[in-house]
Amino acid sequence: MVMSTAWQVVEYPDGEVLGEQFALTEMELPDVADGHVLVRNTWTSVDPGLRLRLRPSAPSGYFAAFPLRRPMDGILTVGVIEQSRAEGFPVGSCVWHSYGWRSHAVVDPGKAAMNGLASLRVLDLKRAPAQAYLGPLGGMGLTAYAGLHVIDALDGAGTLWVSAAAGAVGSLVCQIAKFSGLRVVASAGTDEKVAWLRNDIGVDAAFNWRAGPLEESLRAVAPEGLDFYFDNVGGTHLEAALEAMNNNGRVSLCGSISDYEREAVGPRNLFLATSKNLTLRGFRGSAHAPLLDIMQERLAPWLADGRLAYRESIYEGLESAPAALADMMAGRTVGKTMIRI
Amino acid sequence: MVMSTAWQVVEYPDGEVLGEQFALTEMELPDVADGHVLVRNTWTSVDPGLRLRLRPSAPSGYFAAFPLRRPMDGILTVGVIEQSRAEGFPVGSCVWHSYGWRSHAVVDPGKAAMNGLASLRVLDLKRAPAQAYLGPLGGMGLTAYAGLHVIDALDGAGTLWVSAAAGAVGSLVCQIAKFSGLRVVASAGTDEKVAWLRNDIGVDAAFNWRAGPLEESLRAVAPEGLDFYFDNVGGTHLEAALEAMNNNGRVSLCGSISDYEREAVGPRNLFLATSKNLTLRGFRGSAHAPLLDIMQERLAPWLADGRLAYRESIYEGLESAPAALADMMAGRTVGKTMIRI
């Protein structure tokens, strides 16, 4: 019998995420049935989207809310197979699956994954290190790629604004867009992140959104107006984008982290979408799973030869997971936040 | 020398439109220069969009605001040519152009029209009566048709909700969508309008939005959820639609009349666009002028054989224009509101 250490939610946060809202528990795993595997998890993911599930019910269409005092299902995780009764999944191979925030999991590869991505999948470690599959070659890369795809920016021309651009998704968006030939302007919330965007990510312009009114900052970096906006923030960021968009501009609605810990405020100037013929496309990366292979083929060589700048905020030990989530929500992490178990 | 009677704005409304904010003035027209024509106007249009231009500045990308104490340019109008020095525009022919809310206009057919539609154009009166070109065969028809086109609803399947469905655009949207095979649910603000939608427009279901919470009314008429929403209202209507949309649903942002006379409120649940992979497309009919001929070819036969139900609120005499606009904004008109000059 194998035991697993696993995080449970004991209380939904009312505002900020705090460590005491979670409890680290021991759970007994079922025996490995025919067709199943036992995985020892080595890396697990910390995403802004988890915050949306720390509620009695998650937004419609989104991943399910985490029930209280139950293991948290549906979090992308990388691990090594320790026992296998499933063909094509040999012991010792590195895989991803969706039973994260715990030390071990018994996985049924035939069970439909809740997030479209996280069926058990063997990872090619010759192509990239294991944890890259939680970042550029995983959900982050897919979200970045799909978000540019749905607004036809991959084959487009013009100026793109990326908000929360030093984040795991944002920094990939900036780079994919640059490689695709767009002019990219980026924003972040600290001067250090802005410097990284300018110097390492290679955006055309970057600014700290806390330094002044967004409308003025945007006019300064993109006097030609915006043709595309990749929204990771929502709220006043989205309003500023609508103001700055050129006619026929397109907006990718990826996330609105500014709203996750308080009551959302809708864009008061949404009528500009009508007057300027704008398109706003909401999307979840996992709804575009067929793009995964294309994305990996495109990004893996850039990652291998060092052209793709990529940062990780790695927290050591499963016990650090809630603190990592709290730090990420507060903007204290850079790049992809993950836990080394 | 020809004189024209013309409305001017003397004061921008702060809230409701009132008659005293306008003044009917006499203006002297220029001589008809080479290439120009003199038109005696016979019908002029009253649209919700005019309200957006009764401000110091109109929304970006939209038609220009009306300057104070100047003839109001850029309002679609039908008339008869009385003098012509332009080839292809013989005296006596019926035309449309964009110099409405006045009795006469000198028009340069070569001048780019501000709204894409309203260059001088000879109208085919064998196909439809003159005033139909201010309604189903004009900007209204184009707006309805383009709004369904941009969300791929003309070739789509599923359920469409149309708000302000008894309006000039809304009632056309309902009918084009029904002819295209969609299930159509419609809302309006009086029981009389709702009965008309059910009995004459032939929608699958209709409800009075004032009768109860929108979310409940929508669940009752469309328990299967919405695949498309044609938004003429904005505000809480748009929020209710986002709530009721199925995954991958599409929203046509045509107008938000609920916001035109007060501070706009953005949809607080816009994150549902992300979680449900929704697309929101703002559009102006005039940005899709190439669809005009296609729309007219499709709608004219339906209009001729009586299949297209169509109502007009006709106000007599140019002097009634501000009252007509005020009535329309307050929901006291049905169908296309226009002035017989």
mmCIF file of C-alpha atoms in Angstrom, chain A residues 52 59-62 238 243 245 247-248 253-256 259-260 263-285 287-288, chain B residues 52 59-62 238 243 245 247-248 253-256 259-260 263-285 287-288:
data_model
loop_
_atom_site.group_PDB
_atom_site.id
_atom_site.type_symbol
_atom_site.label_atom_id
_atom_site.label_comp_id
_atom_site.label_asym_id
_atom_site.label_seq_id
_atom_site.Cartn_x
_atom_site.Cartn_y
_atom_site.Cartn_z
ATOM 1 C CA LEU A 52 -10.485 30.806 -9.507
ATOM 2 C CA PRO A 59 -16.761 30.308 -13.304
ATOM 3 C CA SER A 60 -19.020 28.410 -15.692
ATOM 4 C CA GLY A 61 -17.056 26.478 -18.291
ATOM 5 C CA TYR A 62 -13.891 26.635 -16.193
ATOM 6 C CA LEU A 238 -8.517 46.013 -20.610
ATOM 7 C CA GLU A 243 -9.029 52.951 -25.706
ATOM 8 C CA MET A 245 -6.922 49.832 -30.087
ATOM 9 C CA ASN A 247 -9.984 49.936 -35.891
ATOM 10 C CA ASN A 248 -10.456 46.196 -36.512
ATOM 11 C CA LEU A 253 -8.930 37.401 -23.318
ATOM 12 C CA CYS A 254 -6.604 35.003 -21.539
ATOM 13 C CA GLY A 255 -7.091 35.932 -17.916
ATOM 14 C CA SER A 256 -7.963 38.755 -15.610
ATOM 15 C CA ASP A 259 -10.210 40.400 -10.657
ATOM 16 C CA TYR A 260 -9.444 37.041 -9.091
ATOM 17 C CA GLU A 263 -15.192 41.752 -7.245
ATOM 18 C CA ALA A 264 -14.675 42.085 -10.971
ATOM 19 C CA VAL A 265 -15.178 45.414 -12.718
ATOM 20 C CA GLY A 266 -16.291 45.224 -16.333
ATOM 21 C CA PRO A 267 -14.764 47.473 -18.994
ATOM 22 C CA ARG A 268 -16.932 50.593 -18.928
ATOM 23 C CA ASN A 269 -15.834 51.495 -22.450
ATOM 24 C CA LEU A 270 -16.810 48.233 -24.128
ATOM 25 C CA PHE A 271 -18.849 50.225 -26.638
ATOM 26 C CA LEU A 272 -15.507 51.002 -28.281
ATOM 27 C CA ALA A 273 -15.611 47.416 -29.531
ATOM 28 C CA THR A 274 -18.640 48.401 -31.595
ATOM 29 C CA SER A 275 -17.389 51.774 -32.728
ATOM 30 C CA LYS A 276 -13.955 50.426 -33.696
ATOM 31 C CA ASN A 277 -15.011 47.011 -35.029
ATOM 32 C CA LEU A 278 -12.999 45.148 -32.426
ATOM 33 C CA THR A 279 -13.014 41.419 -31.800
ATOM 34 C CA LEU A 280 -12.552 40.043 -28.280
ATOM 35 C CA ARG A 281 -11.844 36.343 -28.045
ATOM 36 C CA GLY A 282 -11.912 34.572 -24.742
ATOM 37 C CA PHE A 283 -10.116 31.269 -24.728
ATOM 38 C CA ARG A 284 -8.584 28.600 -22.549
ATOM 39 C CA GLY A 285 -5.420 26.954 -23.788
ATOM 40 C CA ALA A 287 -9.690 24.136 -25.410
ATOM 41 C CA HIS A 288 -7.036 24.138 -28.131
ATOM 42 C CA LEU B 52 -23.875 58.961 -29.194
ATOM 43 C CA PRO B 59 -16.711 57.325 -29.089
ATOM 44 C CA SER B 60 -13.457 56.743 -30.902
ATOM 45 C CA GLY B 61 -13.962 55.190 -34.326
ATOM 46 C CA TYR B 62 -17.620 56.210 -34.379
ATOM 47 C CA LEU B 238 -24.958 41.529 -21.947
ATOM 48 C CA GLU B 243 -24.122 33.818 -18.166
ATOM 49 C CA MET B 245 -23.928 31.323 -23.379
ATOM 50 C CA ASN B 247 -19.120 27.050 -24.708
ATOM 51 C CA ASN B 248 -17.727 28.514 -27.934
ATOM 52 C CA LEU B 253 -21.897 43.740 -30.166
ATOM 53 C CA CYS B 254 -24.151 45.992 -32.205
ATOM 54 C CA GLY B 255 -25.137 48.654 -29.725
ATOM 55 C CA SER B 256 -25.712 49.300 -26.067
ATOM 56 C CA ASP B 259 -25.704 53.050 -21.793
ATOM 57 C CA TYR B 260 -26.260 55.901 -24.182
ATOM 58 C CA GLU B 263 -22.580 56.214 -17.492
ATOM 59 C CA ALA B 264 -21.851 52.822 -18.994
ATOM 60 C CA VAL B 265 -21.449 49.765 -16.784
ATOM 61 C CA GLY B 266 -19.168 47.073 -18.130
ATOM 62 C CA PRO B 267 -20.090 43.389 -17.894
ATOM 63 C CA ARG B 268 -18.735 42.271 -14.510
ATOM 64 C CA ASN B 269 -18.727 38.646 -15.639
ATOM 65 C CA LEU B 270 -16.585 39.107 -18.747
ATOM 66 C CA PHE B 271 -14.249 36.413 -17.449
ATOM 67 C CA LEU B 272 -16.899 33.963 -18.650
ATOM 68 C CA ALA B 273 -15.653 34.779 -22.152
ATOM 69 C CA THR B 274 -12.359 33.157 -21.157
ATOM 70 C CA SER B 275 -13.795 30.232 -19.252
ATOM 71 C CA LYS B 276 -16.338 29.427 -21.990
ATOM 72 C CA ASN B 277 -14.223 30.258 -25.056
ATOM 73 C CA LEU B 278 -16.590 32.993 -26.188
ATOM 74 C CA THR B 279 -16.032 35.422 -29.031
ATOM 75 C CA LEU B 280 -17.388 38.985 -28.825
ATOM 76 C CA ARG B 281 -17.384 40.925 -32.064
ATOM 77 C CA GLY B 282 -18.098 44.601 -32.100
ATOM 78 C CA PHE B 283 -19.085 45.939 -35.473
ATOM 79 C CA ARG B 284 -20.699 48.818 -37.277
ATOM 80 C CA GLY B 285 -22.841 47.998 -40.285
ATOM 81 C CA ALA B 287 -17.800 48.949 -41.869
ATOM 82 C CA HIS B 288 -19.283 46.144 -43.949
#
